[in-house]
Amino acid sequence: QLQLQESGPGLVKPSQTLSLTCTVSGGSMSSDSYCWSWIRLPAGKGLEWIGHIYTSGNTNDNLSLKSRVSMSIDTSKNQFSLRLSSVTAADTAVYYCARCYDFWSGHCDYWGQGTLVTVSS
Amino acid sequence: DTQMTQSPSSLSASVGDRVTITCRASQSITSYLNWYQQKPGKAPKLLIYAASSVQSGVPSRFSGSGSGTDFTLTISSLQPEDFATYYCQQGYSPPFTFGPGTKVDVK
């Protein structure tokens, strides 16, 4: 059974960079059938798609985040990572990592439990 | 970007009710539409993908339909464990936007 687990600081100061890592266990990340995604849920709001990365290292991200997003992947460690720069209080959210299909309708079938990141001084 | 809307934003229902949630895309997304269920403090759970394919392990009371811009999620007979928030998501073109959600609570 595939499992994903987010890790990283729960508190980040405004203007700094949020960094999260997702560790995948119970399976391999090397298949080209999937992309590895980040999604967040701000308190009182709906889900927001942040972006995804392929095993090739290619990425797509949400331009509404104004190019503050960078992602990386290390299949040898079964990990992928998110960096979000110049954070503000609006970036406070529960952040999820997920495995999503790179075909069909891009649906995400395995998710991490989520990690709360608060942006505050 | 493709904008997703859902209606209603919330609804109150009783166990055994038939529940229908609608999702609309701002442009055609063919059948690249997914539905998720989320409960407080939990990760979203995939229910339906490609508009009408039921994810393995999801009860048969959940069904999806639609294509182009208009889609529907139906719960044929609401069960106690179905009280949650439901989101649609388009997987046609990045960013893979979600709808704002529909909260189903107890009448």
PDB file of C-alpha atoms in Angstrom:
ATOM      1  CA  GLN A   1       0.000   0.000   0.000  1.00  0.00           C
ATOM      2  CA  LEU A   2       1.508   3.296  -1.095  1.00  0.00           C
ATOM      3  CA  GLN A   3       1.924   5.882   1.639  1.00  0.00           C
ATOM      4  CA  LEU A   4       2.916   9.541   1.450  1.00  0.00           C
ATOM      5  CA  GLN A   5       4.088  11.670   4.362  1.00  0.00           C
ATOM      6  CA  GLU A   6       4.720  15.400   4.405  1.00  0.00           C
ATOM      7  CA  SER A   7       7.423  16.866   6.626  1.00  0.00           C
ATOM      8  CA  GLY A   8       8.768  20.319   7.316  1.00  0.00           C
ATOM      9  CA  PRO A   9       8.496  23.310   9.634  1.00  0.00           C
ATOM     10  CA  GLY A  10       5.037  24.104  10.942  1.00  0.00           C
ATOM     11  CA  LEU A  11       5.851  27.782  11.392  1.00  0.00           C
ATOM     12  CA  VAL A  12       7.434  30.094   8.831  1.00  0.00           C
ATOM     13  CA  LYS A  13       8.057  33.820   9.156  1.00  0.00           C
ATOM     14  CA  PRO A  14       6.613  36.253   6.618  1.00  0.00           C
ATOM     15  CA  SER A  15       8.870  36.889   3.595  1.00  0.00           C
ATOM     16  CA  GLN A  16      10.773  33.643   4.224  1.00  0.00           C
ATOM     17  CA  THR A  17      10.639  30.406   2.246  1.00  0.00           C
ATOM     18  CA  LEU A  18       8.357  27.516   3.082  1.00  0.00           C
ATOM     19  CA  SER A  19      10.025  24.131   2.478  1.00  0.00           C
ATOM     20  CA  LEU A  20       8.249  20.785   2.602  1.00  0.00           C
ATOM     21  CA  THR A  21       9.271  17.274   1.683  1.00  0.00           C
ATOM     22  CA  CYS A  22       7.030  14.349   0.804  1.00  0.00           C
ATOM     23  CA  THR A  23       8.381  10.865   1.452  1.00  0.00           C
ATOM     24  CA  VAL A  24       6.819   8.010  -0.500  1.00  0.00           C
ATOM     25  CA  SER A  25       6.859   4.484   0.903  1.00  0.00           C
ATOM     26  CA  GLY A  26       5.366   1.160  -0.110  1.00  0.00           C
ATOM     27  CA  GLY A  27       6.098   1.676  -3.797  1.00  0.00           C
ATOM     28  CA  SER A  28       8.382   3.209  -6.371  1.00  0.00           C
ATOM     29  CA  MET A  29       8.290   6.751  -7.753  1.00  0.00           C
ATOM     30  CA  SER A  30      10.003   5.766 -10.987  1.00  0.00           C
ATOM     31  CA  SER A  31       6.930   5.075 -13.141  1.00  0.00           C
ATOM     32  CA  ASP A  32       6.205   7.563 -15.930  1.00  0.00           C
ATOM     33  CA  SER A  33       2.493   7.062 -15.355  1.00  0.00           C
ATOM     34  CA  TYR A  34       2.380   9.461 -12.450  1.00  0.00           C
ATOM     35  CA  CYS A  35       3.149  12.983 -11.433  1.00  0.00           C
ATOM     36  CA  TRP A  36       3.782  14.046  -7.869  1.00  0.00           C
ATOM     37  CA  SER A  37       1.651  16.904  -6.677  1.00  0.00           C
ATOM     38  CA  TRP A  38       1.218  19.543  -4.012  1.00  0.00           C
ATOM     39  CA  ILE A  39      -2.229  20.806  -2.999  1.00  0.00           C
ATOM     40  CA  ARG A  40      -3.189  23.054  -0.095  1.00  0.00           C
ATOM     41  CA  LEU A  41      -6.260  23.845   1.966  1.00  0.00           C
ATOM     42  CA  PRO A  42      -6.348  27.291   3.593  1.00  0.00           C
ATOM     43  CA  ALA A  43      -8.526  27.505   6.689  1.00  0.00           C
ATOM     44  CA  GLY A  44     -12.140  28.169   5.781  1.00  0.00           C
ATOM     45  CA  LYS A  45     -11.449  27.895   2.064  1.00  0.00           C
ATOM     46  CA  GLY A  46     -11.315  25.263  -0.660  1.00  0.00           C
ATOM     47  CA  LEU A  47      -8.566  23.130  -2.126  1.00  0.00           C
ATOM     48  CA  GLU A  48      -5.919  24.871  -4.211  1.00  0.00           C
ATOM     49  CA  TRP A  49      -3.696  23.035  -6.671  1.00  0.00           C
ATOM     50  CA  ILE A  50      -0.086  24.235  -6.282  1.00  0.00           C
ATOM     51  CA  GLY A  51       1.739  22.178  -8.880  1.00  0.00           C
ATOM     52  CA  HIS A  52       3.281  18.867  -9.790  1.00  0.00           C
ATOM     53  CA  ILE A  53       6.593  17.360 -10.809  1.00  0.00           C
ATOM     54  CA  TYR A  54       7.411  14.420 -13.034  1.00  0.00           C
ATOM     55  CA  THR A  55      10.234  11.937 -12.514  1.00  0.00           C
ATOM     56  CA  SER A  56      11.991  13.736 -15.381  1.00  0.00           C
ATOM     57  CA  GLY A  57      12.110  16.856 -13.221  1.00  0.00           C
ATOM     58  CA  ASN A  58       9.679  18.757 -15.432  1.00  0.00           C
ATOM     59  CA  THR A  59       7.094  20.744 -13.534  1.00  0.00           C
ATOM     60  CA  ASN A  60       3.814  22.585 -13.877  1.00  0.00           C
ATOM     61  CA  ASP A  61       2.721  25.061 -11.259  1.00  0.00           C
ATOM     62  CA  ASN A  62      -0.101  27.450 -10.537  1.00  0.00           C
ATOM     63  CA  LEU A  63       0.794  30.816 -11.985  1.00  0.00           C
ATOM     64  CA  SER A  64      -1.498  32.488  -9.445  1.00  0.00           C
ATOM     65  CA  LEU A  65       1.331  31.890  -6.979  1.00  0.00           C
ATOM     66  CA  LYS A  66       3.363  34.357  -9.030  1.00  0.00           C
ATOM     67  CA  SER A  67       6.398  32.182  -9.759  1.00  0.00           C
ATOM     68  CA  ARG A  68       7.134  31.667  -6.047  1.00  0.00           C
ATOM     69  CA  VAL A  69       6.993  27.877  -6.421  1.00  0.00           C
ATOM     70  CA  SER A  70       9.878  25.532  -7.028  1.00  0.00           C
ATOM     71  CA  MET A  71       9.782  21.753  -6.857  1.00  0.00           C
ATOM     72  CA  SER A  72      12.358  19.002  -6.939  1.00  0.00           C
ATOM     73  CA  ILE A  73      12.365  15.230  -6.947  1.00  0.00           C
ATOM     74  CA  ASP A  74      14.818  12.574  -5.781  1.00  0.00           C
ATOM     75  CA  THR A  75      13.593   9.153  -6.844  1.00  0.00           C
ATOM     76  CA  SER A  76      16.590   7.446  -5.209  1.00  0.00           C
ATOM     77  CA  LYS A  77      15.278   8.657  -1.854  1.00  0.00           C
ATOM     78  CA  ASN A  78      11.610   8.321  -2.839  1.00  0.00           C
ATOM     79  CA  GLN A  79      11.080  11.985  -2.044  1.00  0.00           C
ATOM     80  CA  PHE A  80       9.849  15.138  -3.692  1.00  0.00           C
ATOM     81  CA  SER A  81       9.907  18.653  -2.321  1.00  0.00           C
ATOM     82  CA  LEU A  82       8.162  22.009  -2.463  1.00  0.00           C
ATOM     83  CA  ARG A  83       9.616  25.440  -1.866  1.00  0.00           C
ATOM     84  CA  LEU A  84       7.366  28.492  -1.735  1.00  0.00           C
ATOM     85  CA  SER A  85       9.199  31.786  -1.431  1.00  0.00           C
ATOM     86  CA  SER A  86       8.203  35.180  -0.022  1.00  0.00           C
ATOM     87  CA  VAL A  87       5.379  33.748   2.045  1.00  0.00           C
ATOM     88  CA  THR A  88       2.620  35.826   3.610  1.00  0.00           C
ATOM     89  CA  ALA A  89      -0.222  35.017   5.976  1.00  0.00           C
ATOM     90  CA  ALA A  90      -2.264  34.049   2.910  1.00  0.00           C
ATOM     91  CA  ASP A  91       0.004  31.017   2.506  1.00  0.00           C
ATOM     92  CA  THR A  92      -1.093  29.601   5.861  1.00  0.00           C
ATOM     93  CA  ALA A  93      -2.755  26.289   5.030  1.00  0.00           C
ATOM     94  CA  VAL A  94      -2.690  22.546   5.366  1.00  0.00           C
ATOM     95  CA  TYR A  95      -0.350  21.305   2.641  1.00  0.00           C
ATOM     96  CA  TYR A  96      -0.895  17.903   1.036  1.00  0.00           C
ATOM     97  CA  CYS A  97       1.295  15.869  -1.238  1.00  0.00           C
ATOM     98  CA  ALA A  98      -0.333  13.390  -3.594  1.00  0.00           C
ATOM     99  CA  ARG A  99       0.316  10.901  -6.368  1.00  0.00           C
ATOM    100  CA  CYS A 100      -1.653  11.811  -9.486  1.00  0.00           C
ATOM    101  CA  TYR A 101      -2.042  10.180 -12.860  1.00  0.00           C
ATOM    102  CA  ASP A 102      -0.249  11.724 -15.812  1.00  0.00           C
ATOM    103  CA  PHE A 103      -3.034  10.586 -18.117  1.00  0.00           C
ATOM    104  CA  TRP A 104      -6.809  10.024 -17.969  1.00  0.00           C
ATOM    105  CA  SER A 105      -8.029  12.952 -15.963  1.00  0.00           C
ATOM    106  CA  GLY A 106      -4.997  13.582 -13.759  1.00  0.00           C
ATOM    107  CA  HIS A 107      -6.777  12.207 -10.729  1.00  0.00           C
ATOM    108  CA  CYS A 108      -4.947  11.876  -7.411  1.00  0.00           C
ATOM    109  CA  ASP A 109      -5.415   8.504  -5.777  1.00  0.00           C
ATOM    110  CA  TYR A 110      -2.941   8.554  -2.883  1.00  0.00           C
ATOM    111  CA  TRP A 111      -2.536  11.481  -0.509  1.00  0.00           C
ATOM    112  CA  GLY A 112      -0.433  12.340   2.505  1.00  0.00           C
ATOM    113  CA  GLN A 113      -2.223  13.156   5.745  1.00  0.00           C
ATOM    114  CA  GLY A 114      -1.385  16.843   5.360  1.00  0.00           C
ATOM    115  CA  THR A 115       0.755  19.200   7.364  1.00  0.00           C
ATOM    116  CA  LEU A 116      -0.286  22.574   8.748  1.00  0.00           C
ATOM    117  CA  VAL A 117       2.036  25.434   7.907  1.00  0.00           C
ATOM    118  CA  THR A 118       1.412  28.733   9.652  1.00  0.00           C
ATOM    119  CA  VAL A 119       2.994  31.947   8.413  1.00  0.00           C
ATOM    120  CA  SER A 120       3.485  34.285  11.345  1.00  0.00           C
ATOM    121  CA  SER A 121       6.187  36.376  12.939  1.00  0.00           C
TER     122      SER A 121
ATOM    123  CA  ASP B   1      -7.132  29.127 -16.452  1.00  0.00           C
ATOM    124  CA  THR B   2     -10.253  26.969 -16.302  1.00  0.00           C
ATOM    125  CA  GLN B   3     -12.586  28.133 -13.558  1.00  0.00           C
ATOM    126  CA  MET B   4     -14.735  25.577 -11.741  1.00  0.00           C
ATOM    127  CA  THR B   5     -18.017  26.332 -10.009  1.00  0.00           C
ATOM    128  CA  GLN B   6     -20.181  24.062  -7.873  1.00  0.00           C
ATOM    129  CA  SER B   7     -23.786  24.214  -6.776  1.00  0.00           C
ATOM    130  CA  PRO B   8     -25.089  24.258  -4.230  1.00  0.00           C
ATOM    131  CA  SER B   9     -22.348  25.515  -1.921  1.00  0.00           C
ATOM    132  CA  SER B  10     -24.014  23.598   0.887  1.00  0.00           C
ATOM    133  CA  LEU B  11     -26.989  21.368   1.408  1.00  0.00           C
ATOM    134  CA  SER B  12     -28.762  19.703   4.290  1.00  0.00           C
ATOM    135  CA  ALA B  13     -29.960  16.142   3.807  1.00  0.00           C
ATOM    136  CA  SER B  14     -31.129  13.086   5.698  1.00  0.00           C
ATOM    137  CA  VAL B  15     -29.865   9.531   5.665  1.00  0.00           C
ATOM    138  CA  GLY B  16     -31.420   7.758   2.715  1.00  0.00           C
ATOM    139  CA  ASP B  17     -31.824  10.913   0.603  1.00  0.00           C
ATOM    140  CA  ARG B  18     -30.691  11.097  -2.992  1.00  0.00           C
ATOM    141  CA  VAL B  19     -28.128  13.895  -3.269  1.00  0.00           C
ATOM    142  CA  THR B  20     -26.990  15.612  -6.467  1.00  0.00           C
ATOM    143  CA  ILE B  21     -24.103  18.080  -6.738  1.00  0.00           C
ATOM    144  CA  THR B  22     -23.352  19.998  -9.918  1.00  0.00           C
ATOM    145  CA  CYS B  23     -19.993  21.188 -11.205  1.00  0.00           C
ATOM    146  CA  ARG B  24     -19.477  23.509 -14.150  1.00  0.00           C
ATOM    147  CA  ALA B  25     -16.260  24.359 -15.998  1.00  0.00           C
ATOM    148  CA  SER B  26     -15.649  27.724 -17.664  1.00  0.00           C
ATOM    149  CA  GLN B  27     -14.578  25.920 -20.859  1.00  0.00           C
ATOM    150  CA  SER B  28     -14.817  22.400 -22.190  1.00  0.00           C
ATOM    151  CA  ILE B  29     -12.750  19.890 -20.254  1.00  0.00           C
ATOM    152  CA  THR B  30     -14.128  16.896 -22.162  1.00  0.00           C
ATOM    153  CA  SER B  31     -14.403  14.173 -19.495  1.00  0.00           C
ATOM    154  CA  TYR B  32     -11.332  15.174 -17.469  1.00  0.00           C
ATOM    155  CA  LEU B  33     -13.281  15.737 -14.261  1.00  0.00           C
ATOM    156  CA  ASN B  34     -12.667  14.219 -10.837  1.00  0.00           C
ATOM    157  CA  TRP B  35     -14.662  14.201  -7.618  1.00  0.00           C
ATOM    158  CA  TYR B  36     -13.212  14.062  -4.089  1.00  0.00           C
ATOM    159  CA  GLN B  37     -14.717  13.751  -0.645  1.00  0.00           C
ATOM    160  CA  GLN B  38     -13.073  15.481   2.302  1.00  0.00           C
ATOM    161  CA  LYS B  39     -13.867  15.190   5.988  1.00  0.00           C
ATOM    162  CA  PRO B  40     -12.508  17.597   8.632  1.00  0.00           C
ATOM    163  CA  GLY B  41      -8.885  16.909   9.496  1.00  0.00           C
ATOM    164  CA  LYS B  42      -8.537  14.288   6.763  1.00  0.00           C
ATOM    165  CA  ALA B  43      -6.980  14.231   3.314  1.00  0.00           C
ATOM    166  CA  PRO B  44      -9.286  14.307   0.296  1.00  0.00           C
ATOM    167  CA  LYS B  45     -10.449  10.918  -0.962  1.00  0.00           C
ATOM    168  CA  LEU B  46     -10.859  10.201  -4.660  1.00  0.00           C
ATOM    169  CA  LEU B  47     -14.392   9.081  -5.499  1.00  0.00           C
ATOM    170  CA  ILE B  48     -14.832   9.481  -9.250  1.00  0.00           C
ATOM    171  CA  TYR B  49     -12.332  10.069 -12.046  1.00  0.00           C
ATOM    172  CA  ALA B  50     -12.770  10.794 -15.747  1.00  0.00           C
ATOM    173  CA  ALA B  51     -16.287  12.054 -14.991  1.00  0.00           C
ATOM    174  CA  SER B  52     -17.916   8.669 -14.453  1.00  0.00           C
ATOM    175  CA  SER B  53     -15.347   6.038 -13.410  1.00  0.00           C
ATOM    176  CA  VAL B  54     -15.741   4.964  -9.802  1.00  0.00           C
ATOM    177  CA  GLN B  55     -12.475   4.601  -7.901  1.00  0.00           C
ATOM    178  CA  SER B  56     -11.766   1.139  -6.552  1.00  0.00           C
ATOM    179  CA  GLY B  57     -13.244   0.629  -3.100  1.00  0.00           C
ATOM    180  CA  VAL B  58     -15.783   3.452  -3.382  1.00  0.00           C
ATOM    181  CA  PRO B  59     -19.369   2.358  -2.672  1.00  0.00           C
ATOM    182  CA  SER B  60     -21.655   1.951  -5.665  1.00  0.00           C
ATOM    183  CA  ARG B  61     -24.057   4.589  -4.328  1.00  0.00           C
ATOM    184  CA  PHE B  62     -21.621   7.187  -5.695  1.00  0.00           C
ATOM    185  CA  SER B  63     -21.869   7.929  -9.407  1.00  0.00           C
ATOM    186  CA  GLY B  64     -20.741  10.664 -11.772  1.00  0.00           C
ATOM    187  CA  SER B  65     -21.875  11.881 -15.155  1.00  0.00           C
ATOM    188  CA  GLY B  66     -21.355  14.663 -17.652  1.00  0.00           C
ATOM    189  CA  SER B  67     -18.953  15.881 -20.284  1.00  0.00           C
ATOM    190  CA  GLY B  68     -17.844  19.152 -21.788  1.00  0.00           C
ATOM    191  CA  THR B  69     -18.651  21.794 -19.176  1.00  0.00           C
ATOM    192  CA  ASP B  70     -21.409  20.289 -17.008  1.00  0.00           C
ATOM    193  CA  PHE B  71     -20.974  17.449 -14.548  1.00  0.00           C
ATOM    194  CA  THR B  72     -22.910  15.813 -11.751  1.00  0.00           C
ATOM    195  CA  LEU B  73     -22.051  13.764  -8.674  1.00  0.00           C
ATOM    196  CA  THR B  74     -24.924  11.691  -7.325  1.00  0.00           C
ATOM    197  CA  ILE B  75     -25.202   9.833  -4.034  1.00  0.00           C
ATOM    198  CA  SER B  76     -28.134   7.500  -4.493  1.00  0.00           C
ATOM    199  CA  SER B  77     -28.881   6.911  -0.809  1.00  0.00           C
ATOM    200  CA  LEU B  78     -26.983   9.093   1.639  1.00  0.00           C
ATOM    201  CA  GLN B  79     -25.285   7.211   4.468  1.00  0.00           C
ATOM    202  CA  PRO B  80     -24.079   8.622   7.819  1.00  0.00           C
ATOM    203  CA  GLU B  81     -20.444   8.448   6.691  1.00  0.00           C
ATOM    204  CA  ASP B  82     -21.198  10.579   3.612  1.00  0.00           C
ATOM    205  CA  PHE B  83     -21.590  13.869   5.504  1.00  0.00           C
ATOM    206  CA  ALA B  84     -18.544  15.739   4.206  1.00  0.00           C
ATOM    207  CA  THR B  85     -17.397  18.354   1.718  1.00  0.00           C
ATOM    208  CA  TYR B  86     -17.233  17.379  -1.949  1.00  0.00           C
ATOM    209  CA  TYR B  87     -14.912  18.957  -4.508  1.00  0.00           C
ATOM    210  CA  CYS B  88     -14.722  18.650  -8.261  1.00  0.00           C
ATOM    211  CA  GLN B  89     -11.380  19.099 -10.052  1.00  0.00           C
ATOM    212  CA  GLN B  90     -10.543  19.479 -13.698  1.00  0.00           C
ATOM    213  CA  GLY B  91      -7.558  17.538 -15.050  1.00  0.00           C
ATOM    214  CA  TYR B  92      -7.718  18.884 -18.596  1.00  0.00           C
ATOM    215  CA  SER B  93      -5.066  21.594 -18.452  1.00  0.00           C
ATOM    216  CA  PRO B  94      -2.823  23.042 -15.738  1.00  0.00           C
ATOM    217  CA  PRO B  95      -3.521  24.554 -13.280  1.00  0.00           C
ATOM    218  CA  PHE B  96      -5.753  21.632 -12.333  1.00  0.00           C
ATOM    219  CA  THR B  97      -8.277  23.782 -10.533  1.00  0.00           C
ATOM    220  CA  PHE B  98     -10.763  22.640  -7.932  1.00  0.00           C
ATOM    221  CA  GLY B  99     -14.308  23.799  -7.461  1.00  0.00           C
ATOM    222  CA  PRO B 100     -15.103  25.724  -4.258  1.00  0.00           C
ATOM    223  CA  GLY B 101     -16.693  22.693  -2.617  1.00  0.00           C
ATOM    224  CA  THR B 102     -20.151  21.567  -1.537  1.00  0.00           C
ATOM    225  CA  LYS B 103     -20.718  20.847   2.135  1.00  0.00           C
ATOM    226  CA  VAL B 104     -23.278  18.134   2.855  1.00  0.00           C
ATOM    227  CA  ASP B 105     -24.577  18.246   6.411  1.00  0.00           C
ATOM    228  CA  VAL B 106     -27.340  16.761   8.491  1.00  0.00           C
ATOM    229  CA  LYS B 107     -30.839  18.125   8.058  1.00  0.00           C
TER     230      LYS B 107
END
